[in-house]
Short mmCIF file of C-alpha atoms in Angstrom, two decimals:
data_model
loop_
_atom_site.label_atom_id
_atom_site.label_comp_id
_atom_site.label_asym_id
_atom_site.label_seq_id
_atom_site.Cartn_x
_atom_site.Cartn_y
_atom_site.Cartn_z
CA UNK A 112 -34.68 -18.58 -15.27
CA UNK A 113 -33.30 -15.74 -13.95
CA UNK A 114 -34.15 -15.41 -10.04
CA UNK A 115 -35.24 -12.36 -8.05
CA UNK A 116 -32.02 -12.21 -7.09
CA UNK A 117 -30.61 -12.02 -10.37
CA UNK A 118 -32.74 -9.74 -11.52
CA UNK A 119 -32.15 -7.47 -8.30
CA UNK A 120 -28.30 -7.91 -9.13
CA UNK A 121 -29.06 -6.91 -12.71
CA UNK A 122 -31.00 -4.02 -12.08
CA UNK A 123 -28.36 -2.70 -9.73
CA UNK A 124 -25.29 -3.15 -11.93
CA UNK A 125 -27.46 -1.15 -14.31
CA UNK A 126 -27.58 1.50 -12.31
CA UNK A 127 -23.99 1.64 -11.08
CA UNK A 128 -23.00 1.48 -14.58
CA UNK A 129 -24.52 4.89 -15.51
CA UNK A 130 -22.57 6.38 -11.81
CA UNK A 131 -19.09 4.66 -13.39
CA UNK A 132 -19.54 6.48 -16.34
CA UNK A 133 -19.98 9.76 -14.57
CA UNK A 134 -17.38 8.79 -12.28
CA UNK A 135 -15.19 7.57 -15.39
CA UNK A 136 -15.61 10.86 -17.22
CA UNK A 137 -14.60 12.36 -13.87
CA UNK A 138 -11.69 10.86 -13.78
CA UNK A 139 -10.43 11.33 -17.77
CA UNK A 140 -10.61 15.46 -16.20
CA UNK A 141 -8.45 14.49 -13.35
CA UNK A 142 -5.87 12.38 -15.56
CA UNK A 143 -5.48 15.66 -17.40
CA UNK A 144 -4.21 17.46 -14.57
CA UNK A 145 -1.71 14.72 -13.06
CA UNK A 146 -3.35 12.02 -11.54
CA UNK A 147 -2.59 8.56 -12.86
CA UNK A 148 -5.47 6.70 -14.41
CA UNK A 149 -7.47 3.42 -12.94
CA UNK A 150 -9.27 1.44 -15.26
CA UNK A 151 -11.61 -0.96 -14.17
CA UNK A 152 -9.15 -3.71 -15.98
CA UNK A 153 -8.05 -6.43 -12.76
CA UNK A 154 -5.65 -8.97 -14.25
CA UNK A 155 -7.35 -12.86 -14.11
CA UNK A 156 -5.93 -14.66 -11.14
CA UNK A 157 -5.41 -18.04 -10.42
CA UNK A 158 -6.22 -20.08 -6.99
CA UNK A 159 -4.42 -18.77 -3.43
CA UNK A 160 -4.86 -18.87 -0.16
CA UNK A 161 -8.12 -17.07 -0.30
CA UNK A 162 -10.80 -19.87 -0.63
CA UNK A 163 -14.23 -19.72 -2.54
CA UNK A 164 -17.29 -19.08 -0.17
CA UNK A 165 -19.45 -21.74 -1.45
CA UNK A 166 -22.30 -19.89 -1.06
CA UNK A 167 -20.85 -16.41 -2.65
CA UNK A 168 -20.04 -18.38 -6.40
CA UNK A 169 -21.71 -16.07 -8.38
CA UNK A 170 -23.35 -13.29 -6.51
CA UNK A 171 -23.12 -10.07 -6.73
CA UNK A 172 -20.59 -7.55 -4.58
CA UNK A 173 -19.98 -3.87 -5.34
CA UNK A 174 -16.93 -2.95 -4.43
CA UNK A 175 -15.99 0.98 -4.40
CA UNK A 176 -13.33 2.96 -3.92
CA UNK A 177 -12.15 6.81 -3.88
CA UNK A 178 -9.83 8.35 -7.04
CA UNK A 179 -6.19 8.51 -5.28
CA UNK A 180 -3.55 6.08 -5.63
CA UNK A 181 -3.74 3.82 -2.41
CA UNK A 182 -7.39 4.19 -2.61
CA UNK A 183 -7.17 2.55 -6.31
CA UNK A 184 -4.33 -0.15 -4.82
CA UNK A 185 -6.54 -1.01 -2.17
CA UNK A 186 -9.57 -1.26 -3.95
CA UNK A 187 -8.36 -3.21 -6.37
CA UNK A 188 -7.04 -5.51 -3.48
CA UNK A 189 -10.63 -5.79 -2.28
CA UNK A 190 -11.64 -6.35 -6.22
CA UNK A 191 -9.17 -9.39 -6.56
CA UNK A 192 -9.75 -11.10 -2.85
CA UNK A 193 -13.60 -11.00 -3.99
CA UNK A 194 -13.25 -12.28 -7.07
CA UNK A 195 -11.22 -15.36 -5.54
CA UNK A 196 -13.99 -15.98 -2.76
CA UNK A 197 -16.16 -16.46 -6.09
CA UNK A 198 -18.32 -13.12 -6.08
CA UNK A 199 -19.21 -11.69 -9.12
CA UNK A 200 -17.65 -8.20 -8.28
CA UNK A 201 -18.91 -5.16 -9.68
CA UNK A 202 -15.51 -3.07 -9.83
CA UNK A 203 -16.57 0.79 -9.03
CA UNK A 204 -13.25 2.64 -8.68
CA UNK A 205 -12.20 6.13 -8.75
CA UNK A 206 -14.43 8.01 -7.07
CA UNK A 207 -13.96 11.30 -6.50
CA UNK A 208 -14.01 11.67 -3.08
CA UNK A 209 -14.80 10.52 0.67
CA UNK A 210 -18.40 11.36 1.30
CA UNK A 211 -19.85 10.07 -2.38
CA UNK A 212 -18.20 7.05 -1.33
CA UNK A 213 -19.54 7.04 1.67
CA UNK A 214 -23.27 8.20 0.30
CA UNK A 215 -23.26 4.80 -2.26
CA UNK A 216 -22.25 2.38 0.58
CA UNK A 217 -25.57 4.03 2.86
CA UNK A 218 -27.49 3.85 0.16
CA UNK A 219 -26.57 0.27 -0.38
CA UNK A 220 -25.76 1.03 -3.79
CA UNK A 221 -22.38 -0.45 -2.87
CA UNK A 222 -21.57 -3.30 -0.58
CA UNK A 223 -17.34 -3.01 0.35
CA UNK A 224 -15.00 -0.31 0.37
CA UNK A 225 -11.68 0.46 1.99
CA UNK A 226 -11.97 3.50 4.38
CA UNK A 227 -10.23 5.27 6.97
CA UNK A 228 -11.16 5.29 10.51
CA UNK A 229 -10.13 9.32 11.20
CA UNK A 230 -12.22 10.23 8.39
CA UNK A 231 -15.19 8.51 9.41
CA UNK A 232 -15.03 9.39 12.94
CA UNK A 233 -14.59 13.04 12.16
CA UNK A 234 -16.22 13.52 9.13
CA UNK A 235 -18.67 11.11 8.35
CA UNK A 236 -19.90 11.10 11.94
CA UNK A 237 -18.72 14.68 12.51
CA UNK A 238 -16.90 13.99 15.83
CA UNK A 239 -15.42 17.21 17.11
CA UNK A 240 -12.38 14.89 18.97
CA UNK A 241 -10.39 12.19 17.71
CA UNK A 242 -9.13 9.23 20.05
CA UNK A 243 -5.23 9.04 20.43
CA UNK A 244 -4.63 5.48 20.76
CA UNK A 245 -5.97 3.95 16.98
CA UNK A 246 -7.60 0.97 17.72
CA UNK A 247 -9.69 2.71 20.55
CA UNK A 248 -10.25 4.94 17.25
CA UNK A 249 -11.30 1.80 15.89
CA UNK A 250 -13.46 0.67 18.07
CA UNK A 251 -15.23 3.92 18.11
CA UNK A 252 -15.88 3.65 14.93
CA UNK A 253 -17.21 0.39 14.71
CA UNK A 254 -19.72 0.57 17.63
CA UNK A 255 -20.95 4.07 16.16
CA UNK A 256 -21.24 2.52 12.28
CA UNK A 257 -23.23 -0.40 13.47
CA UNK A 258 -26.43 1.65 13.88
CA UNK A 259 -26.00 2.69 10.15
CA UNK A 260 -25.86 -0.90 9.23
CA UNK A 261 -21.92 -0.41 8.12
CA UNK A 262 -19.23 -3.25 9.76
CA UNK A 263 -15.83 -2.48 10.03
CA UNK A 264 -13.11 -5.25 9.80
CA UNK A 265 -10.27 -4.97 11.69
CA UNK A 266 -7.66 -2.27 10.86
CA UNK A 267 -4.47 -2.44 9.04
CA UNK A 268 -1.22 -1.57 10.88
CA UNK A 269 -1.06 1.33 8.63
CA UNK A 270 -1.75 5.43 9.47
CA UNK A 271 -2.18 7.08 6.05
CA UNK A 272 -2.84 10.36 8.45
CA UNK A 273 -2.68 14.02 6.82
CA UNK A 274 0.87 15.26 6.82
CA UNK A 275 2.75 18.88 6.02
CA UNK A 276 6.10 18.61 3.72
CA UNK A 277 8.27 21.03 2.82
CA UNK A 278 11.04 20.78 -0.19
CA UNK A 279 14.28 19.81 1.36
CA UNK A 280 16.35 22.43 -0.27
CA UNK A 281 14.12 24.80 0.46
CA UNK A 282 14.42 24.37 4.81
CA UNK A 283 17.37 26.12 5.24
CA UNK A 284 16.02 29.26 3.75
CA UNK A 285 12.77 28.69 6.16
CA UNK A 286 14.59 28.70 9.21
CA UNK A 287 15.25 25.15 9.51
CA UNK A 288 12.06 24.22 9.79
CA UNK A 289 11.31 21.05 11.38
CA UNK A 290 7.47 20.98 12.86
CA UNK A 291 4.58 22.45 12.44
CA UNK A 292 4.92 24.98 15.33
CA UNK A 293 7.60 26.63 13.59
CA UNK A 294 5.32 27.57 10.63
CA UNK A 295 4.42 30.81 13.20
CA UNK A 296 7.75 32.29 13.22
CA UNK A 297 8.09 32.63 9.38
CA UNK A 298 7.10 35.79 7.44
CA UNK A 299 3.67 35.67 6.53
CA UNK A 300 4.77 35.63 2.94
CA UNK A 301 6.46 32.15 3.50
CA UNK A 302 3.37 30.84 4.39
CA UNK A 303 2.26 29.62 1.17
CA UNK A 304 0.35 26.03 0.70
CA UNK A 305 -0.75 23.54 -1.67
CA UNK A 306 -3.54 21.90 -0.88
CA UNK A 307 -6.28 19.29 -2.44
CA UNK A 308 -10.03 20.36 -2.65
CA UNK A 309 -10.98 18.03 0.73
CA UNK A 310 -8.03 19.03 2.81
CA UNK A 311 -9.17 22.71 2.15
CA UNK A 312 -13.06 22.13 3.68
CA UNK A 313 -12.82 19.31 6.12
CA UNK A 314 -13.19 19.71 9.58
CA UNK A 315 -10.04 18.07 9.97
CA UNK A 316 -7.89 19.90 7.19
CA UNK A 317 -6.28 22.70 6.75
CA UNK A 318 -8.01 25.51 8.72
CA UNK A 319 -8.17 23.43 11.81
CA UNK A 320 -4.46 22.60 11.57
CA UNK A 321 -3.99 26.45 11.24
CA UNK A 322 -5.83 27.55 13.95
CA UNK A 323 -4.31 24.44 16.40
CA UNK A 324 -0.60 26.02 15.37
CA UNK A 325 -2.02 29.68 16.38
CA UNK A 326 -1.99 30.40 12.49
CA UNK A 327 -5.36 32.73 11.39
CA UNK A 328 -6.85 31.86 7.93
CA UNK A 329 -7.20 34.98 6.08
CA UNK A 330 -5.33 37.17 8.54
CA UNK A 331 -2.66 39.68 7.07
CA UNK A 332 -0.50 37.98 9.48
CA UNK A 333 -1.82 34.74 9.42
CA UNK A 334 -2.09 33.17 6.37
CA UNK A 335 -3.55 34.89 2.90
CA UNK A 336 -5.97 33.13 0.91
CA UNK A 337 -3.96 33.91 -2.12
CA UNK A 338 -1.23 32.23 -0.38
CA UNK A 339 -3.12 28.92 -0.74
CA UNK A 340 -3.34 26.66 -3.76
CA UNK A 341 -5.85 24.49 -4.49
CA UNK A 342 -4.58 21.72 -6.71
CA UNK A 343 -5.65 17.92 -7.07
CA UNK A 344 -4.71 15.15 -5.28
CA UNK A 345 -1.73 14.01 -7.31
CA UNK A 346 -0.85 17.40 -8.04
CA UNK A 347 0.21 18.35 -4.58
CA UNK A 348 3.36 16.81 -4.73
CA UNK A 349 4.66 17.94 -7.84
CA UNK A 350 3.57 21.54 -7.05
CA UNK A 351 4.86 21.07 -3.57
CA UNK A 352 8.31 19.47 -5.25
CA UNK A 353 9.06 22.53 -8.13
CA UNK A 354 8.47 25.28 -5.58
CA UNK A 355 5.03 26.17 -6.21
CA UNK A 356 4.43 26.70 -2.40
CA UNK A 357 6.48 26.35 0.22
CA UNK A 358 4.39 23.55 2.08
CA UNK A 359 2.44 20.82 0.96
CA UNK A 360 -0.21 18.46 2.23
CA UNK A 361 0.79 14.96 1.72
CA UNK A 362 -0.06 11.64 2.84
CA UNK A 363 1.67 9.99 5.33
CA UNK A 364 2.25 6.39 3.66
CA UNK A 365 2.85 8.05 0.21
CA UNK A 366 5.45 7.09 -1.69
CA UNK A 367 6.58 10.39 -3.60
CA UNK A 368 7.50 11.95 -0.21
CA UNK A 369 10.77 10.19 -0.16
CA UNK A 370 11.04 9.95 -4.17
CA UNK A 371 11.05 14.06 -4.36
CA UNK A 372 13.06 14.41 -1.33
CA UNK A 373 10.31 16.38 0.75
CA UNK A 374 10.80 16.85 4.73
CA UNK A 375 7.89 16.08 6.59
CA UNK A 376 6.86 18.28 9.39
CA UNK A 377 6.64 16.98 12.77
CA UNK A 378 2.96 17.16 14.45
CA UNK A 379 3.98 18.53 17.40
CA UNK A 380 0.81 18.90 19.00
CA UNK A 381 -0.54 15.73 17.15
CA UNK A 382 -3.05 17.49 15.81
CA UNK A 383 -4.08 15.16 12.86
CA UNK A 384 -5.88 12.23 13.93
CA UNK A 385 -5.42 8.24 13.67
CA UNK A 386 -5.87 7.54 9.91
CA UNK A 387 -5.82 3.53 10.35
CA UNK A 388 -7.36 1.97 7.05
CA UNK A 389 -9.78 -0.67 7.21
CA UNK A 390 -12.48 -2.74 4.88
CA UNK A 391 -15.91 -1.91 6.13
CA UNK A 392 -18.74 -3.52 4.32
CA UNK A 393 -22.44 -3.10 4.53
CA UNK A 394 -23.43 -4.98 7.86
CA UNK A 395 -26.17 -7.11 5.65
CA UNK A 396 -23.69 -8.79 3.26
CA UNK A 397 -21.03 -9.43 6.24
CA UNK A 398 -23.81 -11.27 7.97
CA UNK A 399 -24.96 -12.93 5.04
CA UNK A 400 -21.38 -14.27 4.01
CA UNK A 401 -19.19 -14.00 7.47
CA UNK A 402 -16.28 -15.37 5.88
CA UNK A 403 -15.63 -12.01 3.92
CA UNK A 404 -14.14 -11.28 7.45
CA UNK A 405 -11.81 -14.24 7.24
CA UNK A 406 -10.77 -13.10 3.93
CA UNK A 407 -9.52 -9.64 4.64
CA UNK A 408 -8.13 -10.69 7.85
CA UNK A 409 -4.72 -12.15 6.73
CA UNK A 410 -4.99 -9.00 3.97
CA UNK A 411 -5.62 -6.72 6.52
CA UNK A 412 -2.38 -8.16 8.59
CA UNK A 413 -0.06 -8.23 5.91
CA UNK A 414 -0.66 -4.37 5.31
CA UNK A 415 1.65 -1.38 6.81
CA UNK A 416 3.02 1.47 6.64
CA UNK A 417 6.11 0.66 4.65
CA UNK A 418 4.62 -2.05 2.34
CA UNK A 419 1.50 0.93 1.45
CA UNK A 420 4.71 3.02 0.88
CA UNK A 421 6.38 0.87 -1.70
CA UNK A 422 2.93 -0.21 -3.04
CA UNK A 423 1.96 3.44 -3.65
CA UNK A 424 5.57 3.90 -4.79
CA UNK A 425 5.44 1.66 -7.78
CA UNK A 426 2.17 3.95 -9.03
CA UNK A 427 3.07 7.35 -8.63
CA UNK A 428 7.23 6.80 -8.75
CA UNK A 429 7.24 3.94 -11.42
CA UNK A 430 4.25 4.44 -13.16
CA UNK A 431 2.98 1.05 -12.66
CA UNK A 432 -0.89 0.92 -12.85
CA UNK A 433 -2.82 0.32 -9.56
CA UNK A 434 -4.05 -2.98 -10.60
CA UNK A 435 -0.79 -4.13 -11.61
CA UNK A 436 0.42 -3.50 -8.54
CA UNK A 437 -1.98 -4.84 -6.70
CA UNK A 438 -1.90 -7.77 -8.48
CA UNK A 439 1.61 -8.45 -7.92
CA UNK A 440 1.32 -7.71 -4.37
CA UNK A 441 -1.55 -10.32 -3.85
CA UNK A 442 0.51 -13.13 -5.59
CA UNK A 443 3.84 -12.09 -3.26
CA UNK A 444 1.65 -12.82 -0.29
CA UNK A 445 0.02 -15.87 -1.66
CA UNK A 446 -3.48 -14.71 -1.24
CA UNK A 447 -3.68 -15.99 -5.31
CA UNK A 448 -1.73 -16.89 -8.14
CA UNK A 449 -0.99 -16.14 -11.75
CA UNK A 450 -3.47 -18.09 -13.66
#
C-alpha cells in the first residue's frame, strides 16, 4: 500500500517532471549558444564517509540548481551527497536564472540548493548595501531567511564574486589598465562590455558597477548601450577572449580565466559583495532530518576558491561533464566510493 507521504512525493515528482522538461528545452537552446549540456545522469556511487540517515532512506527530496558550470557541479555534489544519505533524489539541475530557483525553493517545489550569500542579500532580500565581512554577511542572510522557511547551512571558504576581465594582450592598448577605477580614463569607444543577461539587469550588476566607478551608462561620454553585448554565461568568456569586447563579466572562481589568459581588473572600491557559497534547505526538511547539516559540513569545508576553479576548469576547459567532475571529487575526498 502506498503511504500518504509516498503519494505526495509522487504528485510532486510529476509536477517537477513537467518543470524539468521545460528547463531541459531551455538548456538545449543554451547549449547551441556555447554552454556545456547538463544531464540528469549521476554516476552510481558506493559507500564513503557519508552515512545513511536512517529515517531518510527512500524518502523524497528535490535538489535544484542553476544553469552554469559551477552551479551544475555543486548541484551534482549535492545530489550525490543526498543519495549517499539514503534519500530518493529528484535531480532538478540546469534551471535558468537565480530567481526561478529561489521561487521553487520558496514554493516548496524544491528542497535543497546551493546559493550565494551576496545573491540572497542583494537580489532575493533587496538590500541595498552588502556587508564587508563574509561571515557577518552569511549570518545576516541566515537570520533573515529563517522567516522565509529557508535555513542556510555553513558557508564554504570560497567567494564566487563577479569580476571584470580583459584579454591580457589588450592591456597595453588600454593604457595598461589594472583597476576598475581606470575605466573612467579610457576613450568612450574602448569601453565595450560582454555580459550575461542577469548581470545586465540585476541591482548589483553592470549599472551599479559603472555608477560606482563614475561612468554613466547610456551617456555619450560613458558607456553607450551599443557598446554592451549580451551573451549567455558560457559565451561571455569566449567573446572576451576573441575581442568582441574589451571587458567581460566573469566569475572569480571560473577556470577559464587562467586558461584563456584573461586579466582580472582590481575592484579597488570593493564594489562587488561577498558571494560565499552555501547549501540552503527548506527549514521543514532540515528540522525533519537535521543530519543533513552533518552530511554537508565536511563537503563545505573542503571547497575553496582553488578547488572550485579546478573543478570548473575540468568542465569548461577539458570538456568533462559536471556530474563526472562532481563524482570524481567526491571519491577523492572519500565522501563516496566507486561502486
